[in-house]
Coordinates of C-alpha atoms in Angstrom, one line a residue:
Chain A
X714 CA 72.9 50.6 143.7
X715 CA 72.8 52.6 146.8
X716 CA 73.3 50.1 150.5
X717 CA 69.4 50.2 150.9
X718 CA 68.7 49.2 147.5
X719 CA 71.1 46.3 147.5
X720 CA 69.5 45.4 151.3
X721 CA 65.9 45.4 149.7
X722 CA 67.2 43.5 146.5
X723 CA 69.2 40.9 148.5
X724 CA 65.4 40.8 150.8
X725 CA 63.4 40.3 148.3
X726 CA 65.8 37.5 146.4
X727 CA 66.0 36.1 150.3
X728 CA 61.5 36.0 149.8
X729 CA 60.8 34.9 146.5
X730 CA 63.6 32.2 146.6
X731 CA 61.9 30.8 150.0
X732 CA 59.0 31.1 148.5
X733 CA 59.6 28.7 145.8
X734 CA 61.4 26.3 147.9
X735 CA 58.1 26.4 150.3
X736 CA 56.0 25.6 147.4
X737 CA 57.8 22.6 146.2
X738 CA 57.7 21.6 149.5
X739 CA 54.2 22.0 149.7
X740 CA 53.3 20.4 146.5
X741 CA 55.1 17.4 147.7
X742 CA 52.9 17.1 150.7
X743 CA 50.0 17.6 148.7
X744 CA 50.7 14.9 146.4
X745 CA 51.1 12.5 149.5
X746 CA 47.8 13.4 150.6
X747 CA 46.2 13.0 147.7
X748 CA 47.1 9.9 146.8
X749 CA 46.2 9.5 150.7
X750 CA 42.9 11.2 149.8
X751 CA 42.0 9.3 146.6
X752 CA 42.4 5.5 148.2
X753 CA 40.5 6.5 151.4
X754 CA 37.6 7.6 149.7
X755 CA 37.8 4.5 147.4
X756 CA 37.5 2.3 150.0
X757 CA 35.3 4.2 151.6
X758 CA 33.2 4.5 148.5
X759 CA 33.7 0.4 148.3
X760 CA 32.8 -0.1 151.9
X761 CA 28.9 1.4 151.2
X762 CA 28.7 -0.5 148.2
X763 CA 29.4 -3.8 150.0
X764 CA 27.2 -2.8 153.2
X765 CA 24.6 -0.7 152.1
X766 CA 22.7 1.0 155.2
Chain B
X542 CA 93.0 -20.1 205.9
X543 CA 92.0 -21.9 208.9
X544 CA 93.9 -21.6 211.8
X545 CA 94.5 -26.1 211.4
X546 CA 96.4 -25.0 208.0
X547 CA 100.8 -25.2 208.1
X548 CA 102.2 -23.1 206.1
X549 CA 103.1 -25.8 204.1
X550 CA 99.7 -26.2 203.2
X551 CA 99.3 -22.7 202.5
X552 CA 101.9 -22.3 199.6
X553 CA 101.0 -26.1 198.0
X554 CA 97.2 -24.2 197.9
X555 CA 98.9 -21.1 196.5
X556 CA 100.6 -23.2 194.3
X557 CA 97.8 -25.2 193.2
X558 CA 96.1 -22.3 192.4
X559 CA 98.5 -20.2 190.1
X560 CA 98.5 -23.3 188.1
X561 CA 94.9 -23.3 187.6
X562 CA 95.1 -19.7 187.0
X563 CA 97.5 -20.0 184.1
X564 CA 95.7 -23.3 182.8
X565 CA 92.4 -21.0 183.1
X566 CA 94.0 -17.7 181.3
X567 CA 95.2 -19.9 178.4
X568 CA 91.8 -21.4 177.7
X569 CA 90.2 -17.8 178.4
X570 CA 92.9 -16.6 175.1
X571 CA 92.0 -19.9 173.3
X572 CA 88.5 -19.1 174.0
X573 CA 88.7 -15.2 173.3
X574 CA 90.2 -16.1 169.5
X575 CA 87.2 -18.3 168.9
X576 CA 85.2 -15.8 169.9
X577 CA 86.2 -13.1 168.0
X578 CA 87.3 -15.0 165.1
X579 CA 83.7 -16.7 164.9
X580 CA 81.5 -13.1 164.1
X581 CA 84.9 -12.4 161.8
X582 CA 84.1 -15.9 159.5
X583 CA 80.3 -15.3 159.6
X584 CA 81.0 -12.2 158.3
X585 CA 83.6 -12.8 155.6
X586 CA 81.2 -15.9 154.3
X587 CA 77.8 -13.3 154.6
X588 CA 79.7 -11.2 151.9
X589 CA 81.0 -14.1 150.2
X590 CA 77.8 -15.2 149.6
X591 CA 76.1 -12.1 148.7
X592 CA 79.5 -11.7 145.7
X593 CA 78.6 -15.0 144.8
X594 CA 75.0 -14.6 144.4
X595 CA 75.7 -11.6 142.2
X596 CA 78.6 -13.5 140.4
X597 CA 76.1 -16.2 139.6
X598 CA 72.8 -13.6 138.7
X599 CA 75.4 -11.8 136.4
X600 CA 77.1 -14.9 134.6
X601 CA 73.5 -16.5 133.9
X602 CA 72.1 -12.9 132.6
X603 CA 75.4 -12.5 130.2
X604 CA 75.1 -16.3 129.5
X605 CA 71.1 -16.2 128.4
X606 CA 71.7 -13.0 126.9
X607 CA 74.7 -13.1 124.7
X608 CA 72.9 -16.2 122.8
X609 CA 71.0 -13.6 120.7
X610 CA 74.2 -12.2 119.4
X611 CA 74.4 -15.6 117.7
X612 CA 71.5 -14.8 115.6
X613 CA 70.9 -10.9 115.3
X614 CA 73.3 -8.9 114.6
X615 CA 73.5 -6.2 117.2
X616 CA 74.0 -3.6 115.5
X617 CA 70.5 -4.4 114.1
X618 CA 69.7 -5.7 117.6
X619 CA 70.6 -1.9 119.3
X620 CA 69.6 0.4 116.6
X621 CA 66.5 -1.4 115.0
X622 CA 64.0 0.4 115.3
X623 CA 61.2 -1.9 115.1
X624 CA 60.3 -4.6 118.2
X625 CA 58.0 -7.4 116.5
X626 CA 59.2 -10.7 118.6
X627 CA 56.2 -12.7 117.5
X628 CA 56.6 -12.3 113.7
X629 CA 57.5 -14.4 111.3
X630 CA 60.2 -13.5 110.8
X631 CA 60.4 -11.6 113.6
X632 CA 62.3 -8.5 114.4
X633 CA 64.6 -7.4 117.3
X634 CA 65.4 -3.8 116.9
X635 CA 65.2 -2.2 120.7
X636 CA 66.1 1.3 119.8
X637 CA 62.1 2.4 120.7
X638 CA 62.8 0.2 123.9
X639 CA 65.7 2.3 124.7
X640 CA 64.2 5.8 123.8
X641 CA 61.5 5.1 126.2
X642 CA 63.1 3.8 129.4
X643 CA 65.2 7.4 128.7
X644 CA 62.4 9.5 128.4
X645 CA 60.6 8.8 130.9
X646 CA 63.7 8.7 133.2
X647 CA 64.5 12.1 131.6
X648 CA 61.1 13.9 132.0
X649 CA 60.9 12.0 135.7
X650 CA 64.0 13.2 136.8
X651 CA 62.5 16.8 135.4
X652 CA 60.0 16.8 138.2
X653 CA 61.5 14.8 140.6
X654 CA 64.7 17.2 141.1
X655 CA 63.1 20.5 141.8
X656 CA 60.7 18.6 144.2
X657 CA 63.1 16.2 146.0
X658 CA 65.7 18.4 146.6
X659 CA 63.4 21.6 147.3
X660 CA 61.8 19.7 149.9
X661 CA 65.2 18.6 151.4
X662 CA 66.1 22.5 151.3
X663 CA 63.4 23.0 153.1
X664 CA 63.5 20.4 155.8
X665 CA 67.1 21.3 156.7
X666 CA 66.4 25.3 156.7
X667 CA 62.9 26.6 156.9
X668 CA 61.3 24.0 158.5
X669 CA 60.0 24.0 162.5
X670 CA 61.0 20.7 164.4
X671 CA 57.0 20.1 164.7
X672 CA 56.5 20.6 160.9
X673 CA 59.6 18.7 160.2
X674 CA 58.9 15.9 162.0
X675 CA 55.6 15.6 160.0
X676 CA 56.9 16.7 156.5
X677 CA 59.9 13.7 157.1
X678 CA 57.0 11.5 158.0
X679 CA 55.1 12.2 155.2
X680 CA 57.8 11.6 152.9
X681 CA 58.6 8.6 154.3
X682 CA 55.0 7.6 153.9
X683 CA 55.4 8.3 150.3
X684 CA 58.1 6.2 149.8
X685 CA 56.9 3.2 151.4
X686 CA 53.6 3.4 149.0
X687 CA 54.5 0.0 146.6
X688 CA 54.9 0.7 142.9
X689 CA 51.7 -1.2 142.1
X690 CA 49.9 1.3 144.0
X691 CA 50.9 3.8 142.5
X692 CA 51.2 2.2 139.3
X693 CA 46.9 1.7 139.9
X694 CA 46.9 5.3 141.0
X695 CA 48.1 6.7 137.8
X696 CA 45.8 4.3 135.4
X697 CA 42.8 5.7 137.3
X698 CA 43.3 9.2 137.9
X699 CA 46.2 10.8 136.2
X700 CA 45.8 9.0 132.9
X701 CA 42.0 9.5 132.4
X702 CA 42.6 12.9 133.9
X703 CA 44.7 14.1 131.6
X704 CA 43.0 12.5 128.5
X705 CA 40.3 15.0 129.0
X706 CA 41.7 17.9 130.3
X707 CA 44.3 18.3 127.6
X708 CA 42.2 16.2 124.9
X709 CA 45.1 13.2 123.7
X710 CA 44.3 10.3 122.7
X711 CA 45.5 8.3 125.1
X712 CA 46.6 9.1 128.7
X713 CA 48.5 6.2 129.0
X714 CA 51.7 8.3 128.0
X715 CA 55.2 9.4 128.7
X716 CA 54.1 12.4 130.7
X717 CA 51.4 9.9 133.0
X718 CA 54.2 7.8 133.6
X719 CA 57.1 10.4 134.2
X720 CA 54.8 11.9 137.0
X721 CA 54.2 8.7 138.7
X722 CA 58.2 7.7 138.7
X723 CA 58.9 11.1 140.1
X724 CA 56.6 10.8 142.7
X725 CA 58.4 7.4 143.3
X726 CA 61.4 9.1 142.7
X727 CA 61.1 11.7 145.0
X728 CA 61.5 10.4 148.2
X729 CA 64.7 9.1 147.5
X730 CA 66.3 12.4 146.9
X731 CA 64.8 13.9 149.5
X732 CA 66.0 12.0 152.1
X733 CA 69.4 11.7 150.6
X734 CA 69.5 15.5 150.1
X735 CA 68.6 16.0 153.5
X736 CA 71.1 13.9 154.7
X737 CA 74.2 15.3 152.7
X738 CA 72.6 19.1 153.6
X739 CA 72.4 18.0 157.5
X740 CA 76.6 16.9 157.2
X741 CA 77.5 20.2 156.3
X742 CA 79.3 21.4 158.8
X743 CA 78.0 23.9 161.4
X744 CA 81.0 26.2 161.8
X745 CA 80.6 27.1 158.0
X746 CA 77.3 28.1 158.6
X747 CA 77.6 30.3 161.2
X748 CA 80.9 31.8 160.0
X749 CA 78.6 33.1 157.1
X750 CA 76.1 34.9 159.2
X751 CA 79.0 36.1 161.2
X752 CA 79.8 37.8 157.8
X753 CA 76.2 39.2 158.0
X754 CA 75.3 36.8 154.6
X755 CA 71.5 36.4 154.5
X756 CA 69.9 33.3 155.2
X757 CA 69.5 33.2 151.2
X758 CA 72.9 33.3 150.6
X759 CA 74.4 31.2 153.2
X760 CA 72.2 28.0 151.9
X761 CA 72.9 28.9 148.3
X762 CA 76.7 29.9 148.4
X763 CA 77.6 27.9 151.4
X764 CA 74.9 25.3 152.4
X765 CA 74.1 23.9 149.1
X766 CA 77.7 24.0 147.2
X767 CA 78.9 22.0 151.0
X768 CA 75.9 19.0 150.2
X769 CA 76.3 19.1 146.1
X770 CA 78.1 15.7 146.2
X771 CA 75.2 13.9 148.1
X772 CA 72.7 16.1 146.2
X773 CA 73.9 14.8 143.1
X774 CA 74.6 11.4 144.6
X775 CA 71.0 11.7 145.7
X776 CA 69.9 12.8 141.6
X777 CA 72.0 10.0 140.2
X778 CA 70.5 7.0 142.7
X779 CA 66.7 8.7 141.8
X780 CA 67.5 8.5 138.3
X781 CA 68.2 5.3 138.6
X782 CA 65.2 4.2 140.5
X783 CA 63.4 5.7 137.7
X784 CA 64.9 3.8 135.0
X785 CA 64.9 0.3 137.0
X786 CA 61.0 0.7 137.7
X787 CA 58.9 -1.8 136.3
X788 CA 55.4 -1.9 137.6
X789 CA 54.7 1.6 136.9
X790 CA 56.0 1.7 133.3
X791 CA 54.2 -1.7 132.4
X792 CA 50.9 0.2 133.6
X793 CA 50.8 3.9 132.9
X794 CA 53.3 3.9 129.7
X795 CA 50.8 2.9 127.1
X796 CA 52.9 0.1 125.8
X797 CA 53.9 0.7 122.2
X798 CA 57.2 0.0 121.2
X799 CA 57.3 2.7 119.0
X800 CA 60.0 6.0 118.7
X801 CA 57.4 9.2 120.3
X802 CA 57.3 12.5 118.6
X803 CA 56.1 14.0 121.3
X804 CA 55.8 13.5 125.0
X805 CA 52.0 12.4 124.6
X806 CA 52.9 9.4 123.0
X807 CA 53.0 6.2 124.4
X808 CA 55.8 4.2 124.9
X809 CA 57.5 0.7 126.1
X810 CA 60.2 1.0 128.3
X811 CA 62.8 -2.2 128.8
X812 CA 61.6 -3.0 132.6
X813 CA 57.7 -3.3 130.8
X814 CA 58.5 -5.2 127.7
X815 CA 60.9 -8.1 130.2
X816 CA 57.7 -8.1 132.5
X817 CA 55.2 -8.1 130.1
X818 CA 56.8 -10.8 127.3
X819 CA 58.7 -13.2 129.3
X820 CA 56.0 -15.3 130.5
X821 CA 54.9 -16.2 126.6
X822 CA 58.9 -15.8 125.3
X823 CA 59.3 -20.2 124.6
X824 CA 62.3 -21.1 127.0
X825 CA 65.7 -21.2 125.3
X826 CA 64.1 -19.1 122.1
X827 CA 65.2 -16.1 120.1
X828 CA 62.6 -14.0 122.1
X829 CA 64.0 -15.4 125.2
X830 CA 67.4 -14.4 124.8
X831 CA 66.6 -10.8 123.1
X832 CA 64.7 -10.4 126.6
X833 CA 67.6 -10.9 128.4
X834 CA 69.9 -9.0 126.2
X835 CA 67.9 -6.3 127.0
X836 CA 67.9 -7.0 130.6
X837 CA 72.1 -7.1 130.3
X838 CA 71.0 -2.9 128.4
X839 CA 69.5 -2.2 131.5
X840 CA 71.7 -3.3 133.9
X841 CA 74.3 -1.6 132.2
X842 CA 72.4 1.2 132.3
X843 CA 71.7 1.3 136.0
X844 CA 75.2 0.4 136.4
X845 CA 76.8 3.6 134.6
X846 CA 73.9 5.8 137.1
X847 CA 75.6 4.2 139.5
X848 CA 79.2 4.8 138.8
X849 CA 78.4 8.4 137.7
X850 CA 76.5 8.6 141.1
X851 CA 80.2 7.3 143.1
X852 CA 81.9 9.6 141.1
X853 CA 80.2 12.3 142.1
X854 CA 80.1 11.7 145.3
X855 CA 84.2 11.6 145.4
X856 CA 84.6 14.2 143.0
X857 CA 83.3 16.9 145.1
X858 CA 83.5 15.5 148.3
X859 CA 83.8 18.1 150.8
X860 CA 87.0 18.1 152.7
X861 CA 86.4 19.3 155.8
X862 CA 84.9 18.2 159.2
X863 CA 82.1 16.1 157.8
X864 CA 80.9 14.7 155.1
X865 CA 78.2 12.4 153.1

């Protein structure tokens, strides 16, 4: 592997490997604002059914 | 001194007042030892009494549990495979017990892992200051959520959710459950992570770039090796969390004490069957004490995590400038 080659290949390891620890990150946060999500609108929902306008 | 005062006077006043001085610096030492041997007793009888509360929790759980030993045999009582308290006769077998505290600590652990300590990798290397601060809040957010919440959450939406998108039976299952532990789970071993990555020391770090490493391979040949006894410290103590969980299991596990084929299946873990059976268990009864046997499984249980967890931890400390 010629010194370019191995400086793309170590790159592109560098990328996809960042890549997956961005996602997991991500999906973390998107869980928490889900679940954040999902109770808000349930009260929310709750609320109009209790005091309809 | 006043220009009235001999010089008589002026050394009995002298005199008069080294004595008071040494009569005050002895009750000044006497006072000092009270004072710091005061904090040092309140202490030593704050950790006595924490021992001796868990002295007492452990000699009453042996005591209540043993009894069943007395009338199943445990060999019976570990490997039976079927859990039917309420029969006549009734049967104590808590092999399906066991088999689904593990799974779902298993399959938990499966998700939580690459999550918690992906997030912690991410925190300590990619991350802004602005979008750490929020990502650390957010994950702190998640792990103040309480287990009945979430426990609600996965009845609701993750269970019938996955009924109908992947068409089982029931989606009170192993899988509903494992997801909601994880995302208890998670938390734990990010922060922990974090923490162990953060104690790496800095020198190391910059000696790789110095070397002209990547960013890629400093965190995963110098970063990551550095923090692996708090990273697995931080495994062991989610696993753990996992297994201990009650509220969860008892809602989003299904329930049947039965051995699953397959991870759709539902399942009774130990936490769910104690919560779920003692308040009908007659005091002092067979069902009674096999409850609390299995209490004494899972505190062994957590126990071992634990150990494993400290072993760890001292088995690849790092020895160096700082450590977790």
């Amino acid at each position: 592997m010629t010194g370019a080659g191995s400086r793309r290949y170590r790159m592109m390891t560098e990328r996809v490997a960042f890549g997956v620890i961005r996602l997991l990150a991500g999906l973390v946060v998107i869980t928490l604002g889900s679940i954040v999500l999902f109770f808000a609108l349930s009260g929310c929902e709750r609320h109009q059914l209790v005091f309809p306008d | 001194m006043t220009p009235a005062m001999s010089e008589g006077d002026v050394q009995m006043s002298s005199l008069s007042a080294g004595g008071n001085q040494d009569s005050n610096s002895t009750t000044s030492v006497v006072e000092l030892k009270v004072q710091e041997g005061l904090p040092k007793y309140f202490f030593l009888a704050a950790a006595s009494t924490s021992l001796l509360v868990m002295a007492l929790i452990m000699i009453f759980l042996f005591r209540e549990g043993l009894a069943i030993f007395g009338k199943v045999n445990p060999v019976s009582f570990f490997f039976g495979k079927a859990w039917y308290p309420t029969y006549d006769p009734p049967e104590f077998g808590i092999l399906a017990l066991i088999v689904g505290s593990v799974s779902v600590t298993l399959f938990s652990s499966l998700v939580a892992i690459p999550l918690g300590v992906g997030t912690a990798l991410y925190l300590s290397v990619l991350a802004g200051p602005t979008v750490r601060e929020y990502v650390k809040a957010a994950v702190e957010l998640l792990a103040s959520l309480p287990s009945v919440v979430l426990g609600f959450l996965g009845m609701v939406v993750i269970a019938p959710a996955m009924q109908q998108i992947l068409d089982v039976p029931t989606g009170l299952n192993i899988v509903s459950a494992s997801i909601v532990l994880a995302i208890m789970a998670i938390p734990t071993i990010t922060s922990i992570s974090e923490d162990a990555l953060y104690a790496v020391p800095r020198d190391n770090l910059e000696a790789s770039y110095a070397l002209g490493a990547t960013r890629w391979e400093t965190m995963s040949r110098i970063l990551v090796p550095g923090a692996l006894s708090g990273i697995g410290t931080a495994v062991i103590l989610g696993m753990s969390r996992a297994m201990g969980e009650t509220m969860v299991v008892l809602m989003v596990a299904g329930g049947a004490a039965q051995i699953p084929s397959s991870l759709f299946d539902s399942v009774r873990p130990m936490p769910a069957s104690i919560a779920a059976e003692m308040g009908e268990a007659p005091f002092g009864g067979e069902h009674y004490h096999a409850l609390f046997a299995i209490g004494i499984v899972l505190f062994l249980m957590t126990l071992i995590f634990n150990l494993v967890a400290t072993y760890i931890s001292n088995r690849f400390q790092q020895k160096g400038a700082s450590t977790l």
